[in-house]
């Protein structure tokens, strides 16, 4: 009924809610597929938002710059806030750039859910301690993003892969429920945004799932992933 948005805003890692004048706020923006061509529009939107103000009291900010990051973590200046101009095209990453397959493949991996994560399974809140629940949500999200915004280059996840995911065990977990909400000016009410945060260690033959897990680090998973 609705295509996922080809954009992810990764919030700052710190948990504080107030910033003093002159303090820097850094966040990450992920554009997917056709949305990459719309980067100039996002720049205009972020600059306009800074002039209008955000949060209680309409705190204002100035966009100092935008850096693009490649698969190796190296940064390239894309936009200068001083000249208000694009200074380079910046790196565009493809799926193959992100699929770093270790040798040998580990039998244990730990997934960190850094922000409140809510997934669905059989129309109910999903249990992230079950690997197949995580994988089903990853496959669905990545496949839909690929179909609607990337011309179907990646392809859908095979059904056998989802069945095989049920053989992966949970070695340990330290999940806790984080209740959080935001105020929607459009709906004029508070919207619940709670989810699980913490770590889960999965154990088993992870080789066939590695590409989906690698892409998940960039595209993320769950309700409100955007």
PDB file of C-alpha atoms in Angstrom:
ATOM      1  CA  UNK A   1       0.000   0.000   0.000  1.00  0.00           C
ATOM      2  CA  UNK A   2       2.946   2.392   0.508  1.00  0.00           C
ATOM      3  CA  UNK A   3       6.498   2.418  -0.785  1.00  0.00           C
ATOM      4  CA  UNK A   4       9.281   3.060   1.749  1.00  0.00           C
ATOM      5  CA  UNK A   5      10.852   6.491   1.525  1.00  0.00           C
ATOM      6  CA  UNK A   6      14.318   6.487  -0.137  1.00  0.00           C
ATOM      7  CA  UNK A   7      15.858   8.524   2.663  1.00  0.00           C
ATOM      8  CA  UNK A   8      17.276   7.854   6.123  1.00  0.00           C
ATOM      9  CA  UNK A   9      18.254  10.522   8.652  1.00  0.00           C
ATOM     10  CA  UNK A  10      20.661   9.085  11.214  1.00  0.00           C
ATOM     11  CA  UNK A  11      20.483  11.207  14.390  1.00  0.00           C
ATOM     12  CA  UNK A  12      23.541  12.223  16.403  1.00  0.00           C
ATOM     13  CA  UNK A  13      24.791   9.407  18.658  1.00  0.00           C
ATOM     14  CA  UNK A  14      24.559  11.490  21.825  1.00  0.00           C
ATOM     15  CA  UNK A  15      21.337  11.504  23.821  1.00  0.00           C
ATOM     16  CA  UNK A  16      21.233  15.136  24.925  1.00  0.00           C
ATOM     17  CA  UNK A  17      18.260  17.223  23.867  1.00  0.00           C
ATOM     18  CA  UNK A  18      19.632  20.761  24.214  1.00  0.00           C
ATOM     19  CA  UNK A  19      22.464  22.498  22.372  1.00  0.00           C
ATOM     20  CA  UNK A  20      24.085  25.765  23.411  1.00  0.00           C
ATOM     21  CA  UNK A  21      24.736  28.572  20.899  1.00  0.00           C
ATOM     22  CA  UNK A  22      27.807  27.714  18.821  1.00  0.00           C
ATOM     23  CA  UNK A  23      27.649  23.966  19.471  1.00  0.00           C
ATOM     24  CA  UNK A  24      27.851  21.731  16.410  1.00  0.00           C
ATOM     25  CA  UNK A  25      25.220  19.120  15.580  1.00  0.00           C
ATOM     26  CA  UNK A  26      26.285  16.373  13.189  1.00  0.00           C
ATOM     27  CA  UNK A  27      23.899  13.914  11.605  1.00  0.00           C
ATOM     28  CA  UNK A  28      23.994  11.559   8.636  1.00  0.00           C
ATOM     29  CA  UNK A  29      21.744  11.581   5.583  1.00  0.00           C
ATOM     30  CA  UNK A  30      21.366   8.457   3.413  1.00  0.00           C
ATOM     31  CA  UNK A  31      19.772   8.886  -0.022  1.00  0.00           C
ATOM     32  CA  UNK A  32      18.796   5.757  -1.927  1.00  0.00           C
ATOM     33  CA  UNK A  33      18.509   5.185  -5.669  1.00  0.00           C
ATOM     34  CA  UNK A  34      16.715   7.958  -7.545  1.00  0.00           C
ATOM     35  CA  UNK A  35      16.710  10.127  -4.413  1.00  0.00           C
ATOM     36  CA  UNK A  36      20.448  10.742  -4.869  1.00  0.00           C
ATOM     37  CA  UNK A  37      19.638  13.081  -7.759  1.00  0.00           C
ATOM     38  CA  UNK A  38      17.567  15.212  -5.379  1.00  0.00           C
ATOM     39  CA  UNK A  39      20.444  16.108  -3.040  1.00  0.00           C
ATOM     40  CA  UNK A  40      20.252  19.849  -3.947  1.00  0.00           C
ATOM     41  CA  UNK A  41      16.605  19.908  -2.824  1.00  0.00           C
ATOM     42  CA  UNK A  42      17.517  18.361   0.517  1.00  0.00           C
ATOM     43  CA  UNK A  43      20.223  21.003   0.967  1.00  0.00           C
ATOM     44  CA  UNK A  44      17.698  23.777   0.325  1.00  0.00           C
ATOM     45  CA  UNK A  45      15.251  22.164   2.761  1.00  0.00           C
ATOM     46  CA  UNK A  46      17.832  21.845   5.545  1.00  0.00           C
ATOM     47  CA  UNK A  47      18.990  25.444   5.060  1.00  0.00           C
ATOM     48  CA  UNK A  48      15.411  26.727   5.076  1.00  0.00           C
ATOM     49  CA  UNK A  49      14.669  24.715   8.211  1.00  0.00           C
ATOM     50  CA  UNK A  50      17.674  26.285   9.922  1.00  0.00           C
ATOM     51  CA  UNK A  51      16.363  29.770   9.144  1.00  0.00           C
ATOM     52  CA  UNK A  52      12.845  28.999  10.338  1.00  0.00           C
ATOM     53  CA  UNK A  53      14.006  27.200  13.481  1.00  0.00           C
ATOM     54  CA  UNK A  54      13.331  23.787  15.016  1.00  0.00           C
ATOM     55  CA  UNK A  55      12.152  22.497  18.349  1.00  0.00           C
ATOM     56  CA  UNK A  56      10.515  24.420  21.201  1.00  0.00           C
ATOM     57  CA  UNK A  57      11.433  28.075  20.822  1.00  0.00           C
ATOM     58  CA  UNK A  58      12.371  27.626  17.145  1.00  0.00           C
ATOM     59  CA  UNK A  59      16.102  27.290  17.721  1.00  0.00           C
ATOM     60  CA  UNK A  60      17.953  28.359  14.587  1.00  0.00           C
ATOM     61  CA  UNK A  61      21.046  26.854  13.008  1.00  0.00           C
ATOM     62  CA  UNK A  62      23.318  27.381  10.014  1.00  0.00           C
ATOM     63  CA  UNK A  63      24.343  24.571   7.656  1.00  0.00           C
ATOM     64  CA  UNK A  64      28.143  24.687   7.758  1.00  0.00           C
ATOM     65  CA  UNK A  65      28.811  21.960   5.205  1.00  0.00           C
ATOM     66  CA  UNK A  66      28.078  18.510   3.831  1.00  0.00           C
ATOM     67  CA  UNK A  67      30.643  15.746   3.388  1.00  0.00           C
ATOM     68  CA  UNK A  68      30.150  12.585   1.369  1.00  0.00           C
ATOM     69  CA  UNK A  69      31.587   9.339   2.742  1.00  0.00           C
ATOM     70  CA  UNK A  70      32.834   6.401   0.704  1.00  0.00           C
ATOM     71  CA  UNK A  71      32.802   2.721   1.634  1.00  0.00           C
ATOM     72  CA  UNK A  72      36.201   3.089   3.312  1.00  0.00           C
ATOM     73  CA  UNK A  73      35.019   5.880   5.604  1.00  0.00           C
ATOM     74  CA  UNK A  74      36.897   8.675   3.797  1.00  0.00           C
ATOM     75  CA  UNK A  75      35.156  12.051   3.535  1.00  0.00           C
ATOM     76  CA  UNK A  76      34.846  14.400   0.558  1.00  0.00           C
ATOM     77  CA  UNK A  77      33.422  17.912   0.868  1.00  0.00           C
ATOM     78  CA  UNK A  78      30.257  18.084  -1.244  1.00  0.00           C
ATOM     79  CA  UNK A  79      28.658  21.351  -0.164  1.00  0.00           C
ATOM     80  CA  UNK A  80      30.097  24.516   1.352  1.00  0.00           C
ATOM     81  CA  UNK A  81      27.921  26.456   3.750  1.00  0.00           C
ATOM     82  CA  UNK A  82      30.086  29.553   3.295  1.00  0.00           C
ATOM     83  CA  UNK A  83      29.683  29.803  -0.474  1.00  0.00           C
ATOM     84  CA  UNK A  84      26.279  28.031  -0.552  1.00  0.00           C
ATOM     85  CA  UNK A  85      27.496  25.966  -3.491  1.00  0.00           C
ATOM     86  CA  UNK A  86      28.061  22.338  -4.388  1.00  0.00           C
ATOM     87  CA  UNK A  87      31.819  21.865  -4.630  1.00  0.00           C
ATOM     88  CA  UNK A  88      31.840  18.219  -5.814  1.00  0.00           C
ATOM     89  CA  UNK A  89      29.482  15.423  -6.766  1.00  0.00           C
ATOM     90  CA  UNK A  90      30.600  13.251  -3.890  1.00  0.00           C
ATOM     91  CA  UNK A  91      30.805   9.449  -3.733  1.00  0.00           C
ATOM     92  CA  UNK A  92      27.898   7.262  -4.811  1.00  0.00           C
ATOM     93  CA  UNK A  93      27.979   3.820  -3.210  1.00  0.00           C
ATOM     94  CA  UNK A  94      26.720   0.651  -4.851  1.00  0.00           C
ATOM     95  CA  UNK A  95      25.706  -2.552  -3.100  1.00  0.00           C
ATOM     96  CA  UNK A  96      28.946  -4.274  -4.107  1.00  0.00           C
ATOM     97  CA  UNK A  97      30.939  -1.507  -2.391  1.00  0.00           C
ATOM     98  CA  UNK A  98      29.349  -2.372   0.953  1.00  0.00           C
ATOM     99  CA  UNK A  99      29.515  -6.165   0.940  1.00  0.00           C
ATOM    100  CA  UNK A 100      32.750  -6.798   2.818  1.00  0.00           C
ATOM    101  CA  UNK A 101      32.721 -10.543   3.361  1.00  0.00           C
ATOM    102  CA  UNK A 102      35.209 -11.638   6.057  1.00  0.00           C
ATOM    103  CA  UNK A 103      37.384 -14.688   5.626  1.00  0.00           C
ATOM    104  CA  UNK A 104      36.749 -16.877   7.469  1.00  0.00           C
ATOM    105  CA  UNK A 105      33.080 -16.089   7.995  1.00  0.00           C
ATOM    106  CA  UNK A 106      32.311 -15.722  11.730  1.00  0.00           C
ATOM    107  CA  UNK A 107      29.826 -18.043  13.365  1.00  0.00           C
ATOM    108  CA  UNK A 108      28.799 -15.340  15.871  1.00  0.00           C
ATOM    109  CA  UNK A 109      27.734 -11.768  15.106  1.00  0.00           C
ATOM    110  CA  UNK A 110      26.450  -9.069  17.433  1.00  0.00           C
ATOM    111  CA  UNK A 111      23.883  -6.616  16.104  1.00  0.00           C
ATOM    112  CA  UNK A 112      23.561  -3.335  17.995  1.00  0.00           C
ATOM    113  CA  UNK A 113      20.159  -1.634  17.877  1.00  0.00           C
ATOM    114  CA  UNK A 114      21.294   1.907  18.590  1.00  0.00           C
ATOM    115  CA  UNK A 115      17.910   3.646  18.353  1.00  0.00           C
ATOM    116  CA  UNK A 116      14.446   2.330  19.364  1.00  0.00           C
ATOM    117  CA  UNK A 117      13.721  -0.474  16.880  1.00  0.00           C
ATOM    118  CA  UNK A 118      10.237  -1.872  16.300  1.00  0.00           C
ATOM    119  CA  UNK A 119       9.783  -4.659  13.744  1.00  0.00           C
ATOM    120  CA  UNK A 120       6.670  -6.573  12.729  1.00  0.00           C
ATOM    121  CA  UNK A 121       6.044 -10.292  12.328  1.00  0.00           C
ATOM    122  CA  UNK A 122       2.654 -11.822  11.451  1.00  0.00           C
ATOM    123  CA  UNK A 123       1.078  -8.387  11.998  1.00  0.00           C
ATOM    124  CA  UNK A 124       2.365  -8.304  15.582  1.00  0.00           C
ATOM    125  CA  UNK A 125       5.402  -6.641  17.212  1.00  0.00           C
ATOM    126  CA  UNK A 126       8.359  -8.858  16.337  1.00  0.00           C
ATOM    127  CA  UNK A 127      10.868 -10.491  18.671  1.00  0.00           C
ATOM    128  CA  UNK A 128      14.371  -9.279  17.736  1.00  0.00           C
ATOM    129  CA  UNK A 129      15.955 -12.131  19.679  1.00  0.00           C
ATOM    130  CA  UNK A 130      14.802 -14.354  16.808  1.00  0.00           C
ATOM    131  CA  UNK A 131      17.145 -13.940  13.851  1.00  0.00           C
ATOM    132  CA  UNK A 132      14.540 -14.843  11.245  1.00  0.00           C
ATOM    133  CA  UNK A 133      12.336 -11.956  12.431  1.00  0.00           C
ATOM    134  CA  UNK A 134      15.183  -9.495  11.897  1.00  0.00           C
ATOM    135  CA  UNK A 135      16.049 -10.984   8.510  1.00  0.00           C
ATOM    136  CA  UNK A 136      12.446 -10.984   7.258  1.00  0.00           C
ATOM    137  CA  UNK A 137      12.162  -7.280   8.025  1.00  0.00           C
ATOM    138  CA  UNK A 138      15.541  -6.555   6.423  1.00  0.00           C
ATOM    139  CA  UNK A 139      14.679  -8.486   3.263  1.00  0.00           C
ATOM    140  CA  UNK A 140      11.282  -6.836   2.939  1.00  0.00           C
ATOM    141  CA  UNK A 141      12.653  -3.320   3.417  1.00  0.00           C
ATOM    142  CA  UNK A 142      15.660  -3.733   1.116  1.00  0.00           C
ATOM    143  CA  UNK A 143      13.612  -5.480  -1.591  1.00  0.00           C
ATOM    144  CA  UNK A 144      10.980  -2.723  -1.586  1.00  0.00           C
ATOM    145  CA  UNK A 145      13.573   0.049  -1.671  1.00  0.00           C
ATOM    146  CA  UNK A 146      15.255  -1.749  -4.559  1.00  0.00           C
ATOM    147  CA  UNK A 147      11.997  -2.280  -6.466  1.00  0.00           C
ATOM    148  CA  UNK A 148      10.622   1.243  -6.119  1.00  0.00           C
ATOM    149  CA  UNK A 149      13.781   3.353  -6.172  1.00  0.00           C
ATOM    150  CA  UNK A 150      16.640   1.322  -7.702  1.00  0.00           C
ATOM    151  CA  UNK A 151      14.954  -0.312 -10.723  1.00  0.00           C
ATOM    152  CA  UNK A 152      15.079  -3.787  -9.188  1.00  0.00           C
ATOM    153  CA  UNK A 153      18.818  -4.305  -9.555  1.00  0.00           C
ATOM    154  CA  UNK A 154      19.177  -6.194  -6.258  1.00  0.00           C
ATOM    155  CA  UNK A 155      16.309  -8.660  -6.622  1.00  0.00           C
ATOM    156  CA  UNK A 156      13.955 -10.179  -4.061  1.00  0.00           C
ATOM    157  CA  UNK A 157      15.132 -12.428  -1.263  1.00  0.00           C
ATOM    158  CA  UNK A 158      14.500 -16.129  -1.978  1.00  0.00           C
ATOM    159  CA  UNK A 159      11.960 -17.908   0.228  1.00  0.00           C
ATOM    160  CA  UNK A 160      14.496 -20.620   1.076  1.00  0.00           C
ATOM    161  CA  UNK A 161      16.704 -17.940   2.640  1.00  0.00           C
ATOM    162  CA  UNK A 162      13.969 -16.972   5.087  1.00  0.00           C
ATOM    163  CA  UNK A 163      13.387 -20.590   6.045  1.00  0.00           C
ATOM    164  CA  UNK A 164      17.119 -21.117   6.564  1.00  0.00           C
ATOM    165  CA  UNK A 165      17.204 -18.064   8.868  1.00  0.00           C
ATOM    166  CA  UNK A 166      15.134 -20.005  11.398  1.00  0.00           C
ATOM    167  CA  UNK A 167      18.151 -22.267  12.038  1.00  0.00           C
ATOM    168  CA  UNK A 168      20.217 -19.355  13.441  1.00  0.00           C
ATOM    169  CA  UNK A 169      20.340 -19.394  17.235  1.00  0.00           C
ATOM    170  CA  UNK A 170      20.457 -16.554  19.755  1.00  0.00           C
ATOM    171  CA  UNK A 171      23.630 -16.793  21.842  1.00  0.00           C
ATOM    172  CA  UNK A 172      22.972 -13.768  24.074  1.00  0.00           C
ATOM    173  CA  UNK A 173      21.025 -10.535  24.200  1.00  0.00           C
ATOM    174  CA  UNK A 174      20.706  -7.415  26.334  1.00  0.00           C
ATOM    175  CA  UNK A 175      17.634  -5.740  24.899  1.00  0.00           C
ATOM    176  CA  UNK A 176      15.525  -3.247  26.777  1.00  0.00           C
ATOM    177  CA  UNK A 177      12.368  -1.440  25.766  1.00  0.00           C
ATOM    178  CA  UNK A 178      12.812   2.298  25.221  1.00  0.00           C
ATOM    179  CA  UNK A 179       9.579   4.256  25.353  1.00  0.00           C
ATOM    180  CA  UNK A 180       9.791   7.455  23.351  1.00  0.00           C
ATOM    181  CA  UNK A 181       7.386   9.738  21.544  1.00  0.00           C
ATOM    182  CA  UNK A 182       7.423  12.812  19.366  1.00  0.00           C
ATOM    183  CA  UNK A 183       4.924  15.579  18.810  1.00  0.00           C
ATOM    184  CA  UNK A 184       3.370  15.713  15.331  1.00  0.00           C
ATOM    185  CA  UNK A 185       2.440  19.251  14.356  1.00  0.00           C
ATOM    186  CA  UNK A 186       0.486  17.868  11.405  1.00  0.00           C
ATOM    187  CA  UNK A 187      -1.584  15.460  13.513  1.00  0.00           C
ATOM    188  CA  UNK A 188      -1.542  17.779  16.539  1.00  0.00           C
ATOM    189  CA  UNK A 189      -0.841  14.914  18.891  1.00  0.00           C
ATOM    190  CA  UNK A 190       2.011  12.869  20.313  1.00  0.00           C
ATOM    191  CA  UNK A 191       3.070   9.856  18.256  1.00  0.00           C
ATOM    192  CA  UNK A 192       4.635   6.800  19.993  1.00  0.00           C
ATOM    193  CA  UNK A 193       8.082   5.895  18.636  1.00  0.00           C
ATOM    194  CA  UNK A 194       9.177   3.275  21.171  1.00  0.00           C
ATOM    195  CA  UNK A 195      11.248   0.201  20.385  1.00  0.00           C
ATOM    196  CA  UNK A 196      14.014  -2.132  21.492  1.00  0.00           C
ATOM    197  CA  UNK A 197      17.580  -0.928  22.062  1.00  0.00           C
ATOM    198  CA  UNK A 198      20.598  -3.014  22.971  1.00  0.00           C
ATOM    199  CA  UNK A 199      22.529  -5.955  21.553  1.00  0.00           C
ATOM    200  CA  UNK A 200      21.748  -9.414  20.248  1.00  0.00           C
ATOM    201  CA  UNK A 201      24.368 -12.053  19.411  1.00  0.00           C
ATOM    202  CA  UNK A 202      23.279 -14.539  16.762  1.00  0.00           C
ATOM    203  CA  UNK A 203      25.074 -17.848  16.126  1.00  0.00           C
ATOM    204  CA  UNK A 204      25.146 -20.194  13.136  1.00  0.00           C
ATOM    205  CA  UNK A 205      26.061 -20.346   9.438  1.00  0.00           C
ATOM    206  CA  UNK A 206      25.683 -16.667   8.550  1.00  0.00           C
ATOM    207  CA  UNK A 207      27.200 -16.817   5.055  1.00  0.00           C
ATOM    208  CA  UNK A 208      23.967 -16.595   3.009  1.00  0.00           C
ATOM    209  CA  UNK A 209      22.650 -13.695   5.113  1.00  0.00           C
ATOM    210  CA  UNK A 210      25.780 -11.544   5.037  1.00  0.00           C
ATOM    211  CA  UNK A 211      24.793  -9.287   2.080  1.00  0.00           C
ATOM    212  CA  UNK A 212      21.478  -8.377   3.723  1.00  0.00           C
ATOM    213  CA  UNK A 213      23.156  -7.670   7.074  1.00  0.00           C
ATOM    214  CA  UNK A 214      25.781  -5.454   5.421  1.00  0.00           C
ATOM    215  CA  UNK A 215      23.175  -3.390   3.561  1.00  0.00           C
ATOM    216  CA  UNK A 216      21.107  -3.192   6.733  1.00  0.00           C
ATOM    217  CA  UNK A 217      23.869  -1.160   8.387  1.00  0.00           C
ATOM    218  CA  UNK A 218      23.177   1.616   5.855  1.00  0.00           C
ATOM    219  CA  UNK A 219      19.461   1.204   5.170  1.00  0.00           C
ATOM    220  CA  UNK A 220      18.422   0.157   8.709  1.00  0.00           C
ATOM    221  CA  UNK A 221      15.281  -1.700   9.682  1.00  0.00           C
ATOM    222  CA  UNK A 222      11.937  -1.407  11.426  1.00  0.00           C
ATOM    223  CA  UNK A 223       9.141   1.092  11.821  1.00  0.00           C
ATOM    224  CA  UNK A 224      10.264   4.742  11.650  1.00  0.00           C
ATOM    225  CA  UNK A 225      13.626   3.700  10.150  1.00  0.00           C
ATOM    226  CA  UNK A 226      13.458   6.794   7.966  1.00  0.00           C
TER     227      UNK A 226
END
